[in-house]
Each structure stands twice: as C-alpha cells, then as structure tokens.
Amino acid sequence: MIMLSKSQRIALAWAGVAALAALLLWLLSPVLAPFVAALVLAYALAPAVQALAARRVPRIVAVLLVEVLFIVALLALVLLVLPILNREIPALREQLPALAKVANDKLAPWLAQWGIPLQLDPANIRTFVLKYLDANLEEWLATALSSARIGGSFLLALIGNAVLLPVVLFYLLNDWPVLMARLASLVPPSVRGSVNGFLAECDATLGQYLRGQLLVMGALALFYSVGLSLAGFDLALPIGVFTGLAVFIPYIGFGLGLLLALLAGLLQFASLYGIVAVAVVFGIGQLLEGFVLTPRFVGERIGMSPLMVIFALLAFGHLFGFVGVLIALPLSALAAVALRRLHGAYLGSALFR
C-alpha cells in the first residue's frame, strides 16, 4: 500500500476538485455562456463600481451607472456596422454585375494561364441581385426568421441570454465584495498566504493585459480610420473604429474588419485600387500591432506564444462557443500564471534534484 504524505494528499484533493469543476463546466457548457460572460464582465467592471462607491455613491446606483454605460458602449459598437451595411448593400446591388463582367474580362484570362477556370454569368448574377439584394432590411429580417425552421428555440435562447446577461451582471457587481470575501474564507488557513499571492499575481496580470488591450484597441482604431480616410474611403471612420475595437476578439475581429474594408473598397472604387489600398493599410496595421503596439502595451504579460494563443482560441471556442473566444486569453493568462508557479515549484522540489 502506497503511503502518501500530507502535502501529497492535499495536492490530490485539490486535483480532484479541479477535475470535478472541469467536468461540471463541460457538462453544463450549453447553459453557462451568459453566466461565464457575466462573471468576466463583472471582474472587468468591478473596479469602476468600487471607485464610484469610494466616492460615496450608493453601490446600487454605481452598479446601474456602470452597467448602463457599458451597454451603451456595446450598442454603439454594434451601431457602427449599420451605416456600413446601409451604404454597402445598395452599392453591392448596383456594382455586382459590373464586377462580374470585369472579373470575366480581366481576371479570367490571367487565372486561365494557371489552369484555373473562371466564368461568371452576369445575367444570372443580375437575376440574383434583383431577387435577393433588392429587398430592404425589414424584408431580409422577415425572410431570415421565417426560414429558420429550427430557429424558434434558437431565437428564444438568444433573447433569453440577452435579457439574462444584464440581470446576472447586476447581481454579481452588487454582491462582488461579499462574493470575494466568501470565496476567500473557503481557502484553508494553512495555504491562504500562497493562494492570496497567486490570486494577486493573476489579478495583476489580467489588469495589465486589459489595460494594454484597451490602449492597443484605441491606437488601432485611430490608425485604421486615418489610413482608410487618406486612401479615400467614404466609410473610413466606421470601418476603422469597428476594426480597431473588434481586435479585442483575436483574429475574428481583424478578419471582420478586413472583410468589410475589402467589400467597401470593391464597391466604392470598382477597381484593383480598393483591394491594394486595403492590403496596404491593413498590412501596415498588422505590422504595427504585432511589432510595436502589442509588445509595448501588452508585451509578454500573458506569457503565451502565438501558437498557444491559437490553440486557446480553438479550445475555448469549441467548449463555450463565441463566449469562449472572448474569455480564452484572460483565462489562459491565469493558466500561464499557474504554470509559472508550478514550474518554479518543480525546480525547487526533490524531483528535480
């Protein structure tokens, strides 16, 4: 019979608790999305509530004020896309047949040299445009809702989560100090010092990461807006601001901004200039983000390589969907802190000697 020391028994107990928590997260992942999102938002917004409460603002008023400001900011980000769509859909309706003709006349012969056949039928494209792109936004929405045969429950779940998220966020922000005190009281006194040190390091890492990300987002929003404006884009401001702010969602945000910019360039200029201008502006933006802004404002504070970042995004996205993509890097930052501590403990243990 193998005899375990007290420290080994404690480590196994905590490993069992962690495994049970991971199993529960996996089993309950379909219904956890709004709660996980609210928890992450509560952690990010709690300092603002605490700052208002320290200035003798009643806590419930501070919570309402911070939450309303956050919702307004989120709606403002969503509304940035509306003028883009409002301008691009009519332009797409007018330019798509002409773009197909240009592709047949200029792009098809070049691709044929490489053995890639391309033949677009402008007549069929015009029919498609008249059938689908001639409708207004209300007709599009009605068609989408009527065609979503399995969308009844999906739409209901979406509305439910949209209502549930602010409610959960309100209660978490209002009870945040009490919740933190209760969690701290559950930590055994014998390990309270090391746990508090670990949590303090995690809090510092996440705080630095969030502040750095905000600076990167603001700088990129300014750069893309100015760059597209200098290139002559009519929608430079909404596309630039949206792209800069959307980079908070790694890879996906940049991809959406790039797609909107390419579509705007093709529709406005109807030539290769639009694609080249977008490639130049977004290429410089990527270099600026990767080699100047992120190293300067965020640096290696997360302690993750680009390969680890991609894996974290895929893994959390698979487990928690879109919300998982949002929380992948913050939670990975906590995992990086834990791994650094484990690495230090291993180097100082008898196993390494």
Short mmCIF file of C-alpha atoms in Angstrom, two decimals:
data_model
loop_
_atom_site.label_atom_id
_atom_site.label_comp_id
_atom_site.label_asym_id
_atom_site.label_seq_id
_atom_site.Cartn_x
_atom_site.Cartn_y
_atom_site.Cartn_z
CA MET A 1 0.00 0.00 0.00
CA ILE A 2 1.39 3.37 -1.01
CA MET A 3 1.56 5.90 1.82
CA LEU A 4 1.10 9.49 0.80
CA SER A 5 2.40 12.48 2.69
CA LYS A 6 0.10 15.22 3.90
CA SER A 7 1.15 17.59 1.11
CA GLN A 8 0.57 14.88 -1.49
CA ARG A 9 -2.90 14.16 -0.12
CA ILE A 10 -3.72 17.86 -0.23
CA ALA A 11 -2.44 18.11 -3.80
CA LEU A 12 -4.52 15.11 -4.85
CA ALA A 13 -7.60 16.56 -3.16
CA TRP A 14 -7.20 19.86 -5.00
CA ALA A 15 -6.59 17.98 -8.26
CA GLY A 16 -9.84 16.09 -7.69
CA VAL A 17 -11.71 19.34 -7.04
CA ALA A 18 -10.25 20.84 -10.22
CA ALA A 19 -11.18 17.75 -12.24
CA LEU A 20 -14.74 17.81 -10.86
CA ALA A 21 -15.04 21.52 -11.66
CA ALA A 22 -13.79 20.91 -15.22
CA LEU A 23 -16.29 18.06 -15.65
CA LEU A 24 -19.17 20.26 -14.44
CA LEU A 25 -18.08 23.05 -16.79
CA TRP A 26 -18.05 20.63 -19.69
CA LEU A 27 -21.46 19.13 -18.84
CA LEU A 28 -23.11 22.50 -18.21
CA SER A 29 -21.38 24.40 -21.02
CA PRO A 30 -24.60 24.83 -23.10
CA VAL A 31 -26.23 26.89 -20.32
CA LEU A 32 -23.14 28.50 -18.81
CA ALA A 33 -22.43 31.03 -21.55
CA PRO A 34 -24.37 34.02 -20.09
CA PHE A 35 -23.10 33.30 -16.57
CA VAL A 36 -19.47 32.98 -17.66
CA ALA A 37 -19.77 36.15 -19.74
CA ALA A 38 -21.36 37.99 -16.81
CA LEU A 39 -18.61 36.79 -14.47
CA VAL A 40 -15.87 38.04 -16.81
CA LEU A 41 -17.64 41.38 -17.26
CA ALA A 42 -18.17 41.70 -13.51
CA TYR A 43 -14.46 41.19 -12.91
CA ALA A 44 -13.62 43.85 -15.53
CA LEU A 45 -16.23 46.38 -14.34
CA ALA A 46 -15.91 45.85 -10.56
CA PRO A 47 -13.02 48.37 -10.18
CA ALA A 48 -15.17 51.10 -11.76
CA VAL A 49 -18.04 50.32 -9.37
CA GLN A 50 -15.64 50.29 -6.43
CA ALA A 51 -14.20 53.65 -7.48
CA LEU A 52 -17.68 55.21 -7.55
CA ALA A 53 -18.59 53.59 -4.24
CA ALA A 54 -15.41 55.01 -2.68
CA ARG A 55 -16.70 58.48 -3.62
CA ARG A 56 -19.82 57.85 -1.53
CA VAL A 57 -22.04 56.95 -4.46
CA PRO A 58 -24.59 54.35 -3.28
CA ARG A 59 -23.41 50.97 -4.53
CA ILE A 60 -26.64 50.11 -6.31
CA VAL A 61 -26.51 53.46 -8.14
CA ALA A 62 -22.86 52.87 -9.04
CA VAL A 63 -23.69 49.40 -10.39
CA LEU A 64 -26.56 50.72 -12.50
CA LEU A 65 -24.47 53.60 -13.84
CA VAL A 66 -21.52 51.40 -14.81
CA GLU A 67 -23.73 48.74 -16.38
CA VAL A 68 -25.77 51.26 -18.38
CA LEU A 69 -22.59 52.94 -19.66
CA PHE A 70 -21.20 49.55 -20.68
CA ILE A 71 -24.41 48.59 -22.53
CA VAL A 72 -24.45 51.96 -24.31
CA ALA A 73 -20.83 51.48 -25.38
CA LEU A 74 -21.62 47.97 -26.64
CA LEU A 75 -24.64 49.19 -28.59
CA ALA A 76 -22.54 51.99 -30.07
CA LEU A 77 -20.05 49.40 -31.33
CA VAL A 78 -22.86 47.39 -32.91
CA LEU A 79 -24.38 50.51 -34.47
CA LEU A 80 -21.07 51.23 -36.18
CA VAL A 81 -21.83 48.35 -38.55
CA LEU A 82 -25.26 49.68 -39.58
CA PRO A 83 -24.05 52.64 -41.69
CA ILE A 84 -21.57 50.30 -43.35
CA LEU A 85 -24.31 47.86 -44.33
CA ASN A 86 -26.66 50.71 -45.23
CA ARG A 87 -24.13 52.00 -47.74
CA GLU A 88 -22.68 48.72 -48.99
CA ILE A 89 -25.89 46.78 -49.71
CA PRO A 90 -27.25 49.31 -52.26
CA ALA A 91 -23.76 49.66 -53.74
CA LEU A 92 -23.48 45.88 -53.95
CA ARG A 93 -26.79 45.76 -55.77
CA GLU A 94 -25.50 48.23 -58.36
CA GLN A 95 -21.89 47.09 -58.72
CA LEU A 96 -22.06 43.30 -58.52
CA PRO A 97 -22.99 42.66 -62.18
CA ALA A 98 -20.32 45.13 -63.32
CA LEU A 99 -17.73 43.47 -61.06
CA ALA A 100 -18.63 40.10 -62.58
CA LYS A 101 -18.04 41.48 -66.06
CA VAL A 102 -14.67 42.92 -65.01
CA ALA A 103 -13.72 39.55 -63.50
CA ASN A 104 -14.59 37.78 -66.75
CA ASP A 105 -12.71 40.29 -68.91
CA LYS A 106 -9.54 40.73 -66.84
CA LEU A 107 -9.27 38.13 -64.10
CA ALA A 108 -10.42 35.04 -66.01
CA PRO A 109 -7.66 35.14 -68.69
CA TRP A 110 -4.98 35.55 -66.04
CA LEU A 111 -6.32 32.62 -64.00
CA ALA A 112 -6.61 30.50 -67.13
CA GLN A 113 -2.85 30.69 -67.56
CA TRP A 114 -2.53 28.86 -64.25
CA GLY A 115 -5.14 26.25 -65.16
CA ILE A 116 -7.91 27.79 -63.04
CA PRO A 117 -11.15 28.15 -65.00
CA LEU A 118 -13.36 31.10 -64.05
CA GLN A 119 -16.53 32.06 -65.83
CA LEU A 120 -19.18 34.28 -64.23
CA ASP A 121 -22.57 34.81 -65.83
CA PRO A 122 -23.57 38.50 -65.40
CA ALA A 123 -27.17 37.68 -66.39
CA ASN A 124 -27.58 35.13 -63.59
CA ILE A 125 -25.86 37.45 -61.15
CA ARG A 126 -28.22 40.27 -62.13
CA THR A 127 -31.18 37.94 -61.53
CA PHE A 128 -29.76 37.04 -58.11
CA VAL A 129 -29.30 40.71 -57.28
CA LEU A 130 -32.84 41.61 -58.26
CA LYS A 131 -34.23 38.70 -56.28
CA TYR A 132 -32.26 38.94 -53.03
CA LEU A 133 -30.48 42.29 -52.78
CA ASP A 134 -33.39 44.44 -53.88
CA ALA A 135 -35.20 43.81 -50.58
CA ASN A 136 -34.92 46.16 -47.67
CA LEU A 137 -33.66 45.27 -44.20
CA GLU A 138 -37.14 44.51 -42.85
CA GLU A 139 -37.82 42.02 -45.65
CA TRP A 140 -34.43 40.41 -45.10
CA LEU A 141 -35.19 40.01 -41.40
CA ALA A 142 -38.65 38.58 -42.08
CA THR A 143 -37.22 36.09 -44.59
CA ALA A 144 -34.49 35.02 -42.19
CA LEU A 145 -36.94 34.48 -39.34
CA SER A 146 -39.46 32.61 -41.47
CA SER A 147 -36.79 30.34 -42.97
CA ALA A 148 -35.30 29.43 -39.58
CA ARG A 149 -37.32 26.28 -39.01
CA ILE A 150 -35.12 25.31 -36.10
CA GLY A 151 -34.61 28.93 -35.23
CA GLY A 152 -37.59 29.22 -32.89
CA SER A 153 -35.73 27.79 -29.94
CA PHE A 154 -32.50 29.46 -31.07
CA LEU A 155 -34.16 32.86 -31.22
CA LEU A 156 -35.79 32.27 -27.86
CA ALA A 157 -32.44 31.27 -26.35
CA LEU A 158 -30.77 34.33 -27.87
CA ILE A 159 -33.38 36.68 -26.44
CA GLY A 160 -33.25 34.87 -23.10
CA ASN A 161 -29.48 35.23 -22.88
CA ALA A 162 -29.69 38.89 -23.88
CA VAL A 163 -32.11 39.50 -21.01
CA LEU A 164 -30.36 37.21 -18.55
CA LEU A 165 -26.85 38.61 -19.02
CA PRO A 166 -27.55 42.15 -17.67
CA VAL A 167 -29.52 40.72 -14.75
CA VAL A 168 -26.74 38.33 -13.73
CA LEU A 169 -24.16 41.08 -14.23
CA PHE A 170 -26.13 43.43 -11.96
CA TYR A 171 -26.29 40.94 -9.09
CA LEU A 172 -22.63 39.98 -9.46
CA LEU A 173 -21.48 43.61 -9.41
CA ASN A 174 -23.73 44.47 -6.49
CA ASP A 175 -22.55 41.50 -4.40
CA TRP A 176 -18.95 41.42 -5.65
CA PRO A 177 -17.21 42.28 -2.33
CA VAL A 178 -19.36 39.78 -0.43
CA LEU A 179 -18.70 37.05 -3.01
CA MET A 180 -14.95 37.67 -2.91
CA ALA A 181 -14.94 37.57 0.89
CA ARG A 182 -16.88 34.29 0.91
CA LEU A 183 -14.52 32.72 -1.59
CA ALA A 184 -11.52 33.89 0.44
CA SER A 185 -13.00 32.34 3.58
CA LEU A 186 -13.16 28.93 1.88
CA VAL A 187 -9.38 28.81 1.44
CA PRO A 188 -7.71 26.73 4.21
CA PRO A 189 -5.66 28.93 6.57
CA SER A 190 -2.55 26.81 6.03
CA VAL A 191 -2.37 27.73 2.32
CA ARG A 192 -4.10 31.09 2.47
CA GLY A 193 -0.84 33.02 2.06
CA SER A 194 0.25 31.20 -1.09
CA VAL A 195 -3.25 31.29 -2.57
CA ASN A 196 -3.56 35.02 -1.91
CA GLY A 197 -0.18 35.55 -3.55
CA PHE A 198 -1.25 33.52 -6.57
CA LEU A 199 -4.54 35.43 -6.90
CA ALA A 200 -2.75 38.75 -6.54
CA GLU A 201 -0.37 37.79 -9.35
CA CYS A 202 -3.31 36.69 -11.51
CA ASP A 203 -5.14 39.95 -10.80
CA ALA A 204 -2.06 42.00 -11.70
CA THR A 205 -1.55 40.01 -14.92
CA LEU A 206 -5.16 40.38 -16.01
CA GLY A 207 -5.20 44.07 -15.10
CA GLN A 208 -2.09 44.75 -17.16
CA TYR A 209 -3.49 42.71 -20.03
CA LEU A 210 -6.84 44.54 -20.07
CA ARG A 211 -5.26 47.98 -19.83
CA GLY A 212 -2.79 47.10 -22.57
CA GLN A 213 -5.56 45.78 -24.80
CA LEU A 214 -7.57 49.00 -24.39
CA LEU A 215 -4.54 51.04 -25.46
CA VAL A 216 -3.93 48.78 -28.45
CA MET A 217 -7.61 48.98 -29.48
CA GLY A 218 -7.66 52.78 -29.28
CA ALA A 219 -4.42 53.16 -31.23
CA LEU A 220 -5.56 50.74 -33.97
CA ALA A 221 -8.98 52.39 -34.26
CA LEU A 222 -7.24 55.72 -34.85
CA PHE A 223 -4.73 54.22 -37.32
CA TYR A 224 -7.29 52.36 -39.44
CA SER A 225 -9.63 55.37 -39.53
CA VAL A 226 -6.86 57.74 -40.62
CA GLY A 227 -5.32 55.22 -43.06
CA LEU A 228 -8.59 54.43 -44.83
CA SER A 229 -9.51 58.12 -44.89
CA LEU A 230 -6.22 59.00 -46.56
CA ALA A 231 -6.91 56.24 -49.09
CA GLY A 232 -10.20 57.95 -49.95
CA PHE A 233 -12.71 55.57 -48.35
CA ASP A 234 -16.12 57.10 -47.65
CA LEU A 235 -16.69 54.67 -44.78
CA ALA A 236 -13.24 55.13 -43.26
CA LEU A 237 -14.43 56.19 -39.81
CA PRO A 238 -16.97 53.42 -39.06
CA ILE A 239 -14.80 50.67 -40.58
CA GLY A 240 -11.65 51.93 -38.85
CA VAL A 241 -13.24 52.30 -35.43
CA PHE A 242 -15.01 48.94 -35.71
CA THR A 243 -11.81 47.14 -36.76
CA GLY A 244 -9.75 48.74 -34.01
CA LEU A 245 -12.25 47.88 -31.28
CA ALA A 246 -13.03 44.42 -32.67
CA VAL A 247 -9.39 43.30 -32.39
CA PHE A 248 -10.29 42.53 -28.76
CA ILE A 249 -11.62 39.30 -30.30
CA PRO A 250 -8.35 37.88 -31.64
CA TYR A 251 -8.21 37.08 -35.36
CA ILE A 252 -12.02 37.15 -35.73
CA GLY A 253 -12.30 40.89 -35.12
CA PHE A 254 -9.50 41.71 -37.55
CA GLY A 255 -10.98 39.33 -40.13
CA LEU A 256 -14.40 41.00 -39.96
CA GLY A 257 -12.87 44.46 -40.30
CA LEU A 258 -10.77 43.31 -43.26
CA LEU A 259 -13.81 41.78 -44.96
CA LEU A 260 -15.86 44.97 -44.53
CA ALA A 261 -12.98 47.11 -45.82
CA LEU A 262 -12.44 44.88 -48.89
CA LEU A 263 -16.14 44.98 -49.69
CA ALA A 264 -16.21 48.76 -49.27
CA GLY A 265 -13.13 49.17 -51.48
CA LEU A 266 -14.52 46.99 -54.26
CA LEU A 267 -17.90 48.71 -54.25
CA GLN A 268 -16.65 52.27 -53.99
CA PHE A 269 -13.76 52.14 -56.46
CA ALA A 270 -14.78 49.10 -58.59
CA SER A 271 -11.11 48.56 -59.41
CA LEU A 272 -7.94 46.96 -58.13
CA TYR A 273 -7.11 50.17 -56.25
CA GLY A 274 -9.61 49.35 -53.49
CA ILE A 275 -8.03 45.94 -52.83
CA VAL A 276 -4.49 47.33 -52.93
CA ALA A 277 -5.37 50.20 -50.59
CA VAL A 278 -6.96 47.84 -48.07
CA ALA A 279 -3.99 45.47 -48.31
CA VAL A 280 -1.54 48.31 -47.63
CA VAL A 281 -3.48 49.84 -44.74
CA PHE A 282 -4.32 46.54 -43.03
CA GLY A 283 -0.85 45.11 -43.71
CA ILE A 284 0.79 48.10 -42.02
CA GLY A 285 -1.80 47.84 -39.24
CA GLN A 286 -0.88 44.21 -38.60
CA LEU A 287 2.83 45.06 -38.52
CA LEU A 288 2.12 47.97 -36.18
CA GLU A 289 0.05 45.78 -33.88
CA GLY A 290 2.43 42.82 -33.88
CA PHE A 291 5.79 44.59 -33.61
CA VAL A 292 5.03 47.93 -31.89
CA LEU A 293 1.71 48.19 -30.05
CA THR A 294 1.27 44.72 -28.57
CA PRO A 295 4.91 44.35 -27.43
CA ARG A 296 4.87 47.87 -25.96
CA PHE A 297 1.45 47.91 -24.26
CA VAL A 298 0.82 44.19 -23.66
CA GLY A 299 4.21 42.60 -24.22
CA GLU A 300 4.67 39.09 -22.87
CA ARG A 301 2.48 39.69 -19.83
CA ILE A 302 0.29 36.74 -20.71
CA GLY A 303 3.33 34.54 -21.24
CA MET A 304 1.88 32.79 -24.30
CA SER A 305 3.33 32.19 -27.75
CA PRO A 306 1.19 32.81 -30.88
CA LEU A 307 0.73 29.03 -31.27
CA MET A 308 -0.60 28.78 -27.72
CA VAL A 309 -2.94 31.71 -28.40
CA ILE A 310 -4.40 29.96 -31.46
CA PHE A 311 -4.84 26.70 -29.51
CA ALA A 312 -6.54 28.54 -26.62
CA LEU A 313 -8.96 30.27 -29.01
CA LEU A 314 -9.87 27.00 -30.72
CA ALA A 315 -10.21 25.06 -27.46
CA PHE A 316 -12.32 27.64 -25.62
CA GLY A 317 -14.37 28.31 -28.74
CA HIS A 318 -15.15 24.60 -29.01
CA LEU A 319 -16.17 24.37 -25.35
CA PHE A 320 -18.08 27.63 -24.90
CA GLY A 321 -18.79 28.91 -28.41
CA PHE A 322 -18.44 32.62 -29.13
CA VAL A 323 -18.19 33.48 -25.44
CA GLY A 324 -15.29 31.04 -25.20
CA VAL A 325 -13.39 33.04 -27.80
CA LEU A 326 -13.90 36.16 -25.68
CA ILE A 327 -12.64 34.59 -22.45
CA ALA A 328 -9.89 32.43 -23.98
CA LEU A 329 -6.99 34.83 -23.47
CA PRO A 330 -7.91 36.07 -19.96
CA LEU A 331 -8.33 32.52 -18.67
CA SER A 332 -5.20 31.44 -20.50
CA ALA A 333 -3.35 34.25 -18.72
CA LEU A 334 -4.43 32.72 -15.40
CA ALA A 335 -3.27 29.31 -16.61
CA ALA A 336 0.08 30.83 -17.57
CA VAL A 337 0.49 32.23 -14.04
CA ALA A 338 -0.33 28.81 -12.59
CA LEU A 339 2.15 27.10 -14.91
CA ARG A 340 4.90 29.54 -13.93
CA ARG A 341 4.25 28.76 -10.27
CA LEU A 342 4.24 25.02 -10.93
CA HIS A 343 7.46 25.35 -12.89
CA GLY A 344 9.12 27.20 -10.00
CA ALA A 345 7.85 24.63 -7.51
CA TYR A 346 9.15 21.79 -9.68
CA LEU A 347 12.61 23.34 -9.96
CA GLY A 348 12.76 23.64 -6.18
CA SER A 349 11.38 20.17 -5.46
CA ALA A 350 13.16 16.90 -4.76
CA LEU A 351 12.01 15.54 -8.12
CA PHE A 352 14.34 17.94 -9.94
CA ARG A 353 17.35 17.24 -7.75
#
